[in-house]
Coordinates of C-alpha atoms in Angstrom, one line a residue:
X1 CA 108.9 151.6 115.5
X2 CA 105.8 149.5 115.9
X3 CA 104.5 148.1 112.6
X4 CA 101.2 146.1 112.7
X5 CA 100.8 143.9 109.5
X6 CA 97.4 142.5 108.7
X7 CA 97.2 139.2 106.6
X8 CA 100.5 138.1 105.1
X9 CA 99.5 136.3 101.9
X10 CA 97.6 138.6 99.7
X11 CA 97.9 141.4 97.1
X12 CA 99.7 144.4 98.6
X13 CA 99.3 146.8 95.8
X14 CA 96.3 148.7 97.5
X15 CA 97.9 148.8 100.9
X16 CA 99.4 152.0 102.5
X17 CA 100.6 153.0 105.9
X18 CA 98.2 154.8 108.3
X19 CA 99.7 156.9 111.2
X20 CA 97.4 156.4 114.1
X21 CA 98.6 159.2 116.3
X22 CA 98.5 161.9 113.7
X23 CA 95.3 160.4 111.9
X24 CA 97.1 160.5 108.6
X25 CA 97.9 158.3 105.6
X26 CA 101.4 158.2 104.4
X27 CA 100.8 158.1 100.6
X28 CA 103.9 159.9 99.2
X29 CA 106.1 156.9 98.6
X30 CA 109.1 159.0 97.6
X31 CA 109.2 160.6 101.1
X32 CA 111.3 159.1 103.9
X33 CA 109.8 158.4 107.3
X34 CA 112.1 161.2 108.6
X35 CA 110.6 163.7 106.2
X36 CA 107.1 162.7 107.5
X37 CA 108.4 163.5 111.0
X38 CA 108.0 159.9 112.3
X39 CA 109.9 158.8 115.4
X40 CA 110.4 155.5 117.2
X41 CA 107.2 155.8 119.3
X42 CA 104.9 156.2 116.3
X43 CA 102.4 153.5 115.6
X44 CA 101.9 152.8 111.9
X45 CA 99.2 150.4 110.6
X46 CA 99.7 148.7 107.2
X47 CA 96.2 148.3 105.7
X48 CA 94.3 148.3 102.5
X49 CA 93.0 151.8 101.2
X50 CA 89.8 150.3 99.9
X51 CA 87.5 148.6 102.3
X52 CA 83.9 147.4 102.5
X53 CA 81.3 149.8 103.6
X54 CA 77.5 149.5 104.1
X55 CA 75.7 152.3 102.2
X56 CA 72.1 153.2 102.7
X57 CA 70.5 154.8 99.6
X58 CA 67.5 157.4 99.5
X59 CA 65.2 154.5 98.4
X60 CA 66.0 152.5 101.6
X61 CA 68.2 149.9 99.9
X62 CA 71.5 149.1 101.6
X63 CA 74.5 148.1 99.6
X64 CA 77.8 146.6 100.6
X65 CA 80.5 147.9 98.5
X66 CA 84.3 148.7 98.5
X67 CA 85.1 152.3 98.9
X68 CA 88.3 154.3 99.3
X69 CA 89.2 155.2 102.9
X70 CA 92.4 157.3 102.0
X71 CA 91.0 159.9 99.6
X72 CA 89.0 162.9 100.7
X73 CA 85.3 162.0 101.0
X74 CA 84.6 164.1 97.8
X75 CA 86.7 161.6 95.8
X76 CA 85.1 158.7 97.6
X77 CA 81.7 159.9 96.7
X78 CA 82.9 160.3 93.0
X79 CA 83.8 156.6 93.0
X80 CA 80.6 155.4 94.5
X81 CA 78.7 157.4 92.0
X82 CA 80.8 156.0 89.2
X83 CA 80.0 152.5 90.3
X84 CA 76.3 153.3 90.5
X85 CA 76.2 155.2 87.3
X86 CA 75.1 158.6 89.0
X87 CA 76.2 161.7 87.1
X88 CA 77.2 164.8 88.8
X89 CA 78.5 163.3 92.1
X90 CA 79.2 166.8 93.3
X91 CA 75.6 167.1 94.4
X92 CA 75.8 164.2 96.7
X93 CA 77.7 163.5 100.0
X94 CA 77.8 161.0 102.9
X95 CA 75.9 161.3 106.1
X96 CA 76.7 159.5 109.3
X97 CA 73.3 158.3 110.9
X98 CA 72.8 158.0 114.6
X99 CA 72.7 154.4 115.8
X100 CA 69.1 153.8 117.2
X101 CA 68.6 151.1 119.8
X102 CA 66.6 148.3 118.3
X103 CA 63.8 146.6 120.2
X104 CA 63.9 142.7 120.7
X105 CA 61.1 142.2 118.2
X106 CA 62.8 144.3 115.5
X107 CA 66.2 142.4 115.7
X108 CA 65.0 139.7 113.2
X109 CA 63.8 142.4 110.7
X110 CA 67.3 143.5 109.6
X111 CA 67.2 144.9 106.1
X112 CA 68.6 142.8 103.3
X113 CA 72.2 143.9 102.1
X114 CA 73.1 143.7 98.5
X115 CA 76.8 142.8 98.1
X116 CA 78.8 144.7 95.3
X117 CA 82.2 144.2 96.9
X118 CA 83.4 142.2 93.9
X119 CA 82.7 144.9 91.5
X120 CA 86.1 146.1 90.1
X121 CA 86.9 149.9 91.0
X122 CA 87.2 152.0 87.9
X123 CA 89.0 155.4 87.5
X124 CA 87.1 156.2 84.2
X125 CA 84.7 159.3 84.6
X126 CA 81.8 157.6 82.8
X127 CA 81.3 153.8 83.0
X128 CA 81.0 151.8 79.8
X129 CA 77.4 151.0 79.3
X130 CA 75.9 147.8 78.2
X131 CA 72.0 147.7 77.4
X132 CA 71.6 151.0 79.2
X133 CA 73.4 150.0 82.5
X134 CA 77.1 149.8 83.6
X135 CA 78.8 146.7 82.3
X136 CA 79.5 145.3 85.9
X137 CA 75.7 145.2 86.5
X138 CA 75.0 143.2 83.2
X139 CA 77.3 140.2 84.3
X140 CA 74.5 138.2 85.9
X141 CA 70.7 138.3 86.5
X142 CA 71.3 138.9 90.2
X143 CA 73.4 142.1 89.4
X144 CA 70.8 143.2 86.9
X145 CA 68.2 142.9 89.6
X146 CA 70.2 145.1 91.9
X147 CA 70.5 147.7 89.1
X148 CA 66.7 147.6 88.6
X149 CA 66.2 148.3 92.3
X150 CA 68.6 151.3 92.0
X151 CA 66.9 152.7 88.8
X152 CA 63.1 152.0 89.5
X153 CA 61.2 153.5 92.3
X154 CA 60.1 151.5 95.3
X155 CA 56.5 150.6 96.2
X156 CA 55.0 153.2 98.7
X157 CA 56.2 152.3 102.3
X158 CA 53.9 151.0 104.9
X159 CA 52.1 153.4 107.2
X160 CA 53.8 151.7 110.3
X161 CA 57.3 152.3 108.7
X162 CA 56.4 156.1 108.2
X163 CA 55.1 156.4 111.7
X164 CA 58.4 155.0 113.2
X165 CA 60.5 157.5 111.5
X166 CA 61.6 160.8 113.3
X167 CA 59.5 163.8 112.0
X168 CA 60.4 167.3 113.0
X169 CA 57.7 169.4 114.5
X170 CA 59.1 172.7 114.2
X171 CA 62.0 174.8 112.5
X172 CA 64.1 174.2 115.6
X173 CA 63.6 170.4 115.3
X174 CA 64.7 170.7 111.7
X175 CA 67.8 172.6 112.7
X176 CA 68.6 169.8 115.3
X177 CA 68.5 167.2 112.6
X178 CA 72.1 168.4 111.8
X179 CA 72.9 167.0 115.3
X180 CA 71.3 163.6 114.6
X181 CA 72.7 163.1 111.1
X182 CA 76.1 164.6 110.5
X183 CA 77.4 165.3 107.1
X184 CA 81.0 164.1 106.7
X185 CA 83.7 166.7 106.0
X186 CA 84.3 166.5 102.1
X187 CA 88.0 167.5 102.6
X188 CA 89.0 164.6 104.9
X189 CA 89.1 160.9 104.4
X190 CA 86.7 158.4 106.0
X191 CA 89.3 157.1 108.5
X192 CA 90.1 160.6 109.8
X193 CA 86.4 161.0 110.7
X194 CA 86.2 157.8 112.6
X195 CA 84.6 155.6 110.0
X196 CA 85.8 151.9 110.1
X197 CA 85.4 149.0 107.9
X198 CA 81.7 147.7 107.4
X199 CA 80.3 150.9 109.2
X200 CA 77.0 152.3 107.8
X201 CA 76.8 155.6 106.0
X202 CA 74.0 157.2 104.0
X203 CA 74.4 158.4 100.5
X204 CA 72.3 161.5 100.0
X205 CA 71.8 164.6 97.8
X206 CA 73.3 167.3 99.8
X207 CA 73.1 170.2 97.4
X208 CA 69.7 170.8 96.0
X209 CA 71.0 172.5 92.8
X210 CA 70.2 169.6 90.2
X211 CA 71.9 170.2 87.1
X212 CA 71.5 168.7 83.6
X213 CA 69.2 166.0 84.5
X214 CA 68.6 163.7 81.4
X215 CA 66.3 160.6 81.7
X216 CA 68.4 158.9 79.0
X217 CA 71.5 158.7 81.2
X218 CA 70.1 159.5 84.8
X219 CA 67.8 156.6 85.7
X220 CA 69.5 155.9 89.0
X221 CA 70.1 159.7 89.8
X222 CA 66.3 160.6 88.9
X223 CA 65.0 157.7 91.0
X224 CA 67.1 158.3 94.0
X225 CA 66.4 162.1 93.9
X226 CA 62.6 161.3 93.7
X227 CA 62.9 158.9 96.6
X228 CA 64.7 161.5 98.8
X229 CA 61.9 164.0 97.9
X230 CA 59.3 161.6 98.6
X231 CA 60.7 160.9 102.1
X232 CA 61.0 164.6 102.9
X233 CA 57.4 165.2 102.0
X234 CA 56.2 162.0 104.0
X235 CA 58.2 162.8 107.0
X236 CA 57.2 166.5 106.8
X237 CA 60.8 167.8 106.5
X238 CA 59.3 170.4 104.0
X239 CA 55.9 172.0 104.5
X240 CA 53.2 171.8 101.9
X241 CA 49.4 172.6 101.6
X242 CA 46.7 170.0 101.9
X243 CA 46.0 170.2 98.1
X244 CA 49.7 169.8 97.3
X245 CA 50.0 166.7 99.6
X246 CA 46.9 165.0 97.8
X247 CA 48.7 165.8 94.5
X248 CA 52.0 164.2 95.8
X249 CA 49.9 161.3 97.0
X250 CA 48.4 160.8 93.6
X251 CA 51.7 161.1 91.8
X252 CA 53.3 158.6 94.1
X253 CA 50.4 156.1 93.4
X254 CA 50.8 156.6 89.6
X255 CA 54.6 156.2 89.7
X256 CA 54.4 153.1 91.7
X257 CA 51.6 151.7 89.5
X258 CA 53.5 152.4 86.3
X259 CA 56.9 151.4 87.6
X260 CA 55.6 147.8 88.3
X261 CA 53.9 147.5 84.9
X262 CA 55.9 149.6 82.5
X263 CA 59.1 147.9 81.0
X264 CA 62.1 149.9 81.4
X265 CA 63.4 151.1 78.1
X266 CA 67.2 151.2 78.0
X267 CA 69.2 153.1 75.5
X268 CA 71.6 150.6 74.0
X269 CA 72.9 152.7 71.1
X270 CA 75.2 155.5 72.1
X271 CA 75.8 156.5 68.5
X272 CA 72.0 157.2 68.2
X273 CA 72.1 159.3 71.3
X274 CA 75.1 161.3 69.8
X275 CA 73.1 161.9 66.5
X276 CA 70.0 163.1 68.4
X277 CA 71.9 165.6 70.3
X278 CA 73.8 166.7 67.1
X279 CA 70.5 167.1 65.2
X280 CA 69.1 169.0 68.1
X281 CA 72.0 171.5 68.2
X282 CA 71.8 172.0 64.5
X283 CA 68.1 172.7 64.6
X284 CA 68.7 175.3 67.3
X285 CA 71.5 176.9 65.2
X286 CA 69.3 177.0 62.1
X287 CA 66.4 178.5 64.1
X288 CA 68.8 181.2 65.2
X289 CA 70.1 182.0 61.7
X290 CA 66.6 182.2 60.4
X291 CA 65.6 185.0 62.8
X292 CA 64.7 188.3 61.0
X293 CA 65.9 191.7 62.3
X294 CA 62.3 192.5 63.5
X295 CA 62.1 189.3 65.5
X296 CA 65.6 190.1 67.1
X297 CA 64.4 193.7 67.9
X298 CA 61.3 192.4 69.4
X299 CA 63.1 189.9 71.5
X300 CA 65.4 192.7 72.8
X301 CA 62.4 194.8 74.0
X302 CA 61.4 193.5 77.4
X303 CA 57.7 193.0 77.5
X304 CA 55.4 194.5 80.2
X305 CA 52.6 193.1 82.4
X306 CA 49.7 195.4 83.3
X307 CA 46.5 194.6 85.1
X308 CA 44.2 195.3 88.0
X309 CA 45.4 193.4 91.1
X310 CA 44.6 193.6 94.9
X311 CA 47.2 194.2 97.5
X312 CA 47.4 193.5 101.3
X313 CA 50.0 194.3 103.9
X314 CA 49.3 192.2 106.9
X315 CA 52.0 193.8 109.1
X316 CA 50.4 197.3 108.9
X317 CA 48.1 198.3 111.8
X318 CA 45.0 198.4 109.8
X319 CA 41.6 196.7 109.7
X320 CA 41.4 197.2 105.9
X321 CA 41.6 194.2 103.6
X322 CA 42.6 193.9 100.0
X323 CA 42.5 197.0 97.9
X324 CA 42.5 197.1 94.2
X325 CA 45.1 199.1 92.2
X326 CA 46.5 199.2 88.7
X327 CA 49.8 197.2 88.6
X328 CA 52.6 197.5 86.1
X329 CA 55.4 194.9 85.9
X330 CA 58.6 196.2 84.2
X331 CA 62.2 194.9 84.3
X332 CA 62.4 193.4 87.7
X333 CA 60.0 195.8 89.6
X334 CA 56.3 196.0 90.3
X335 CA 54.7 199.6 90.5
X336 CA 51.1 200.2 91.3
X337 CA 48.8 203.2 90.8
X338 CA 45.3 204.3 91.9
X339 CA 43.9 203.6 88.3
X340 CA 45.0 202.9 84.7
X341 CA 44.6 206.5 83.8
X342 CA 47.1 207.6 86.4
X343 CA 49.8 205.1 85.5
X344 CA 51.5 207.7 83.3
X345 CA 52.6 209.6 86.5
X346 CA 54.5 208.7 89.6
X347 CA 53.5 205.3 91.2
X348 CA 52.2 204.9 94.8
X349 CA 55.0 202.5 95.3
X350 CA 57.6 200.6 93.5
X351 CA 58.6 197.1 94.7
X352 CA 62.0 195.8 93.5
X353 CA 61.5 192.1 93.4
X354 CA 65.4 191.2 93.1
X355 CA 66.3 189.3 96.2
X356 CA 62.7 188.9 97.6
X357 CA 61.0 185.6 98.6
X358 CA 58.1 184.5 96.4
X359 CA 55.6 181.9 97.6
X360 CA 52.3 180.6 96.4
X361 CA 49.2 180.6 98.4
X362 CA 46.6 178.9 96.2
X363 CA 43.4 176.8 96.5
X364 CA 41.9 176.1 93.2
X365 CA 38.6 174.8 94.6
X366 CA 38.1 178.0 96.5
X367 CA 39.4 180.2 93.6
X368 CA 42.0 181.6 95.8
X369 CA 45.1 182.8 93.9
X370 CA 47.4 184.7 96.1
X371 CA 51.2 185.6 95.6
X372 CA 53.2 186.1 98.9
X373 CA 56.1 188.5 98.6
X374 CA 58.7 189.0 101.4
X375 CA 60.6 192.0 100.4
X376 CA 64.0 192.8 102.0
X377 CA 64.2 196.0 104.0
X378 CA 66.8 197.6 106.4
X379 CA 64.5 196.7 109.4
X380 CA 63.6 193.2 108.1
X381 CA 61.4 191.6 105.6
X382 CA 58.1 193.3 104.6
X383 CA 55.3 191.0 103.7
X384 CA 52.9 191.8 100.9
X385 CA 50.1 189.7 99.4
X386 CA 48.9 190.1 95.8
X387 CA 45.5 188.6 94.9
X388 CA 44.8 187.5 91.4
X389 CA 41.3 187.1 89.9
X390 CA 41.8 183.9 87.8
X391 CA 44.3 181.2 86.9
X392 CA 45.6 182.9 83.7
X393 CA 46.4 186.2 85.6
X394 CA 48.0 184.3 88.5
X395 CA 50.2 182.2 86.1
X396 CA 51.6 185.3 84.5
X397 CA 52.2 187.4 87.6
X398 CA 53.6 184.5 89.7
X399 CA 56.0 183.6 86.8
X400 CA 57.1 187.2 86.6
X401 CA 57.7 187.5 90.2
X402 CA 59.7 184.2 90.3
X403 CA 61.9 185.6 87.4
X404 CA 62.1 188.9 89.0
X405 CA 63.4 187.5 92.3
X406 CA 66.2 186.0 90.4
X407 CA 67.1 189.3 88.8
X408 CA 65.6 188.3 85.3
X409 CA 63.1 190.2 83.3
X410 CA 60.0 189.2 81.4
X411 CA 62.1 189.0 78.2
X412 CA 63.9 186.0 79.7
X413 CA 63.5 182.7 77.6
X414 CA 62.2 180.9 80.5
X415 CA 59.2 183.1 81.1
X416 CA 56.7 181.3 78.9
X417 CA 57.9 177.9 80.1
X418 CA 57.5 179.1 83.8
X419 CA 53.9 180.2 83.0
X420 CA 53.2 176.7 81.4
X421 CA 54.6 174.9 84.5
X422 CA 52.4 176.9 86.8
X423 CA 49.3 176.4 84.6
X424 CA 50.0 172.6 84.6
X425 CA 50.4 172.6 88.4
X426 CA 47.0 174.4 88.7
X427 CA 45.4 171.9 86.3
X428 CA 46.5 169.0 88.4
X429 CA 44.8 170.4 91.4
X430 CA 41.3 170.7 89.7
X431 CA 38.7 168.3 90.9
X432 CA 37.0 165.6 88.7
X433 CA 34.4 164.5 91.2
X434 CA 32.4 162.3 88.7
X435 CA 35.2 160.3 87.5
X436 CA 36.9 159.9 90.9
X437 CA 33.8 158.6 92.6
X438 CA 33.4 156.0 89.7
X439 CA 37.0 154.9 90.1
X440 CA 37.0 154.9 94.0
X441 CA 35.1 151.6 94.0
X442 CA 37.4 150.2 91.3
X443 CA 40.8 151.0 92.8
X444 CA 41.9 150.2 96.2
X445 CA 44.8 152.1 97.5
X446 CA 46.7 152.4 100.8
X447 CA 46.2 156.1 101.3
X448 CA 48.2 156.3 104.5
X449 CA 51.3 155.1 102.5
X450 CA 50.9 158.2 100.3
X451 CA 50.5 161.1 102.8
X452 CA 52.4 162.2 105.8
X453 CA 51.1 161.0 109.4
X454 CA 49.4 164.3 110.0
X455 CA 46.7 163.3 107.5
X456 CA 46.4 159.8 109.0
X457 CA 45.0 161.4 112.1
X458 CA 43.0 163.9 110.3
X459 CA 41.2 161.8 107.7
X460 CA 40.1 158.1 107.6
X461 CA 41.4 156.1 104.5
X462 CA 37.8 156.2 102.9
X463 CA 37.9 160.0 103.1
X464 CA 41.4 160.3 101.6
X465 CA 40.8 157.8 98.8
X466 CA 38.4 159.9 96.6
X467 CA 40.6 163.0 97.0
X468 CA 43.8 161.2 95.9
X469 CA 42.0 159.4 93.1
X470 CA 40.6 162.9 92.1
X471 CA 44.0 164.3 91.8
X472 CA 45.1 161.1 90.1
X473 CA 42.8 161.7 87.0
X474 CA 45.0 164.7 86.2
X475 CA 48.2 162.7 86.1
X476 CA 47.1 159.3 85.0
X477 CA 48.3 159.9 81.4
X478 CA 51.8 160.8 82.4
X479 CA 54.7 158.4 81.5
X480 CA 56.9 157.1 84.3
X481 CA 59.7 159.7 83.5
X482 CA 57.2 162.5 83.1
X483 CA 55.6 161.7 86.5
X484 CA 58.9 161.6 88.2
X485 CA 60.0 164.9 86.6
X486 CA 56.6 166.5 87.5
X487 CA 56.9 165.3 91.1
X488 CA 60.3 166.9 91.4
X489 CA 59.1 170.2 89.7
X490 CA 56.3 170.6 92.2
X491 CA 58.6 169.7 95.1
X492 CA 61.3 172.3 93.9
X493 CA 58.5 174.9 93.6
X494 CA 57.5 174.6 97.4
X495 CA 58.6 177.7 99.4
X496 CA 60.9 175.9 101.8
X497 CA 62.6 173.8 99.1
X498 CA 66.3 173.0 99.6
X499 CA 66.5 174.7 103.1
X500 CA 69.0 173.3 105.7
X501 CA 68.5 174.8 109.1
X502 CA 71.1 175.5 111.6
X503 CA 70.6 177.1 115.0
X504 CA 73.1 180.2 115.3
X505 CA 74.0 183.0 117.7
X506 CA 74.4 186.2 115.6
X507 CA 77.3 188.5 116.9
X508 CA 75.8 191.1 119.2
X509 CA 72.5 189.1 119.8
X510 CA 71.6 187.6 123.2
X511 CA 69.3 184.9 121.8
X512 CA 69.6 181.9 119.5
X513 CA 68.0 182.2 116.0
X514 CA 67.7 179.8 113.0
X515 CA 69.9 180.2 109.8
X516 CA 68.3 178.7 106.7
X517 CA 70.9 177.7 104.0
X518 CA 69.2 177.5 100.6
X519 CA 70.7 176.9 97.1
X520 CA 70.7 180.7 96.3
X521 CA 70.5 182.6 99.6
X522 CA 70.9 182.7 103.4
X523 CA 67.7 183.2 105.5
X524 CA 67.4 184.6 109.1
X525 CA 64.5 183.1 111.0
X526 CA 63.0 184.3 114.4
X527 CA 63.0 181.2 116.6
X528 CA 59.9 182.4 118.6
X529 CA 57.5 182.9 115.7
X530 CA 59.3 181.1 112.8
X531 CA 59.1 184.3 110.7
X532 CA 61.7 185.2 108.0
X533 CA 63.6 188.2 109.3
X534 CA 66.2 188.9 106.7
X535 CA 67.4 187.3 103.5
X536 CA 70.9 187.6 101.9
X537 CA 71.5 186.3 98.4
X538 CA 74.9 184.6 97.4
X539 CA 75.2 186.8 94.3
X540 CA 75.4 189.8 96.6
X541 CA 78.1 188.2 98.8
X542 CA 81.6 189.7 98.5
X543 CA 83.5 187.3 100.8
X544 CA 83.2 185.2 103.8
X545 CA 85.7 184.0 106.4
X546 CA 85.8 181.6 109.2
X547 CA 87.7 182.1 112.6
X548 CA 88.5 178.5 113.3
X549 CA 89.8 179.3 116.7
X550 CA 86.4 180.6 118.1
X551 CA 84.4 178.8 115.3
X552 CA 82.7 182.0 114.0
X553 CA 81.6 182.8 110.5
X554 CA 81.9 186.4 109.2
X555 CA 80.2 187.3 105.7
X556 CA 80.3 190.5 103.9
X557 CA 77.7 191.6 101.4
X558 CA 77.5 194.4 98.9
X559 CA 76.2 197.7 100.3
X560 CA 78.6 197.5 103.4
X561 CA 76.4 194.7 105.1
X562 CA 78.4 192.5 107.4
X563 CA 77.1 189.6 109.5
X564 CA 78.9 187.2 111.9
X565 CA 77.5 184.2 113.7
X566 CA 78.5 181.1 115.7
X567 CA 76.8 177.8 115.2
X568 CA 75.0 176.1 118.0
X569 CA 73.6 172.7 116.6
X570 CA 76.1 172.0 113.9
X571 CA 79.9 172.6 113.4
X572 CA 80.6 175.7 111.5
X573 CA 82.5 173.7 108.9
X574 CA 79.1 172.2 107.8
X575 CA 77.8 175.7 107.3
X576 CA 80.9 176.8 105.6
X577 CA 80.9 173.8 103.2
X578 CA 77.1 174.4 102.3
X579 CA 77.8 178.0 101.3
X580 CA 81.0 177.2 99.5
X581 CA 79.4 174.1 97.8
X582 CA 76.5 176.1 96.6
X583 CA 78.7 178.9 95.1
X584 CA 80.6 176.0 93.4
X585 CA 77.4 174.6 92.0
X586 CA 76.6 178.0 90.5
X587 CA 79.8 178.0 88.4
X588 CA 79.1 174.9 86.5
X589 CA 78.3 175.2 82.7
X590 CA 77.3 173.0 79.9
X591 CA 80.8 173.6 78.1
X592 CA 82.5 172.2 81.2
X593 CA 79.9 169.6 82.2
X594 CA 82.3 166.7 81.5
X595 CA 85.1 168.0 83.7
X596 CA 84.8 168.6 87.4
X597 CA 86.9 171.4 88.9
X598 CA 87.8 169.5 92.1
X599 CA 90.4 172.0 93.2
X600 CA 87.9 174.8 93.1
X601 CA 85.4 172.8 95.2
X602 CA 88.0 172.3 97.9
X603 CA 89.1 175.9 97.7
X604 CA 85.6 177.0 98.3
X605 CA 84.5 174.4 100.9
X606 CA 87.8 173.3 102.7
X607 CA 89.0 176.1 104.8
X608 CA 92.4 175.9 106.4
X609 CA 91.8 172.3 107.6
X610 CA 91.8 171.2 103.9
X611 CA 95.3 172.6 103.2

């Protein structure tokens, strides 16, 4: 038996045996070597379970900290998030970036690494806070400075830094990103995946199902999610319109400006926080008890939306444009009739919104308010455009369509807040030419740090400045937290939000296609034109299986719909983990928010390799 011992004089409590040939930790101390199946030719390494690792965060900061190399990655991420005060660690995971060759002139520009290896590891689910930060960050001014870097957004990056980064040019390029940056397997430990001491990994939000975000407790989480969203927009990982890009630029400018000047208000009295939440729940309870029978009856009756709208079907072989009809929105369906008078009879068509894709096509300056619907059909996805006459009509119908696509009616409590969110977004896009021209001379901003490189080529800085300042007038009064939340809300409302792309080959098909994995659905995309061919929602999924021998996934949906595919640009374990992970995210509830069902996560994401 060959036993390699590292360093004789030290604390051995964290050490364990690693079986090199089998890539396995021997952590069951009650087991004999014989029970493990170890023979004389086995090579065991006696080493610490916790080792230093370089960790790149979404905001570009690199930390050096001790992490667990013997637990599954899921638990390792939980330990990292505990140290950094990030709640809901199940939404994050670790990425292995590709090592890019550095040019000679870049070798001296190595990023600064902030050392946290002396921070003691804790098993407590929520760290003890002191002045709004974990106690280990309050030990010294240097540690406090590191925590401020984690919890306050960084200044906009230089245009040269943005230009050097890899930017996908198509859906296929986005799918190949999974080959450039590999998500680690959550069920296996770091050492089993070839990660060694002091290697560099990235901590990123993997599942875009953000849950229970509270600015009181989530300063680091909110800031890091904003930074990840900002880089996704700057590097064109997600598509947006020109107007939206100007608004994102204005919000970045405002956030950077406020973050540098506004002192961070830390909550240092947990008792007051508990009192606030208790009063809030009491208020809600009393409101519920005070409701009259007529109010309850009114809430039980689902409201309707009726109005004249225009409809257009681009795929039909016709030269006709938009045609006006009388529309009626009831439950989760839209019906339309030739006129209001004929709405008592049978409709021309009824569109069931449940499971359809809803996307905005808006230009406030041109008074263009379109709702794009992709409706599932046996032969694929039918495309329909609805044209609204004004902002108020658009906000109501867009909110209704979004709820309907999720299987919710207009009686849902979120209907009014959805309308308000859409209206506030439209208000941000309105121009204030008089005020912006006055401020353009007063404020000098590096516009190429706020928009993606596509607009660097299209516009000169002096052309971008008035447009960004124009949008800035609509967000200038927002607090730092409100601005961060508004940025994330607009990002989450983009049509391609949360999509991870993989090139796959469907069973029975001779060509490669792209599979988009979203928080609530799978999308089949035609490679040649980039159009959505079909959508399958997770809530219609009955079961899914993986044939690990031929690396093929098979999924069964309601209505006897079966699909099977093999992955071309990524391991099918990554796709399996994405689907299982999103289903796990949907099982979370406020009653269970303090406890994480780790066993269920591994059951949904692990496959036979985790057993």
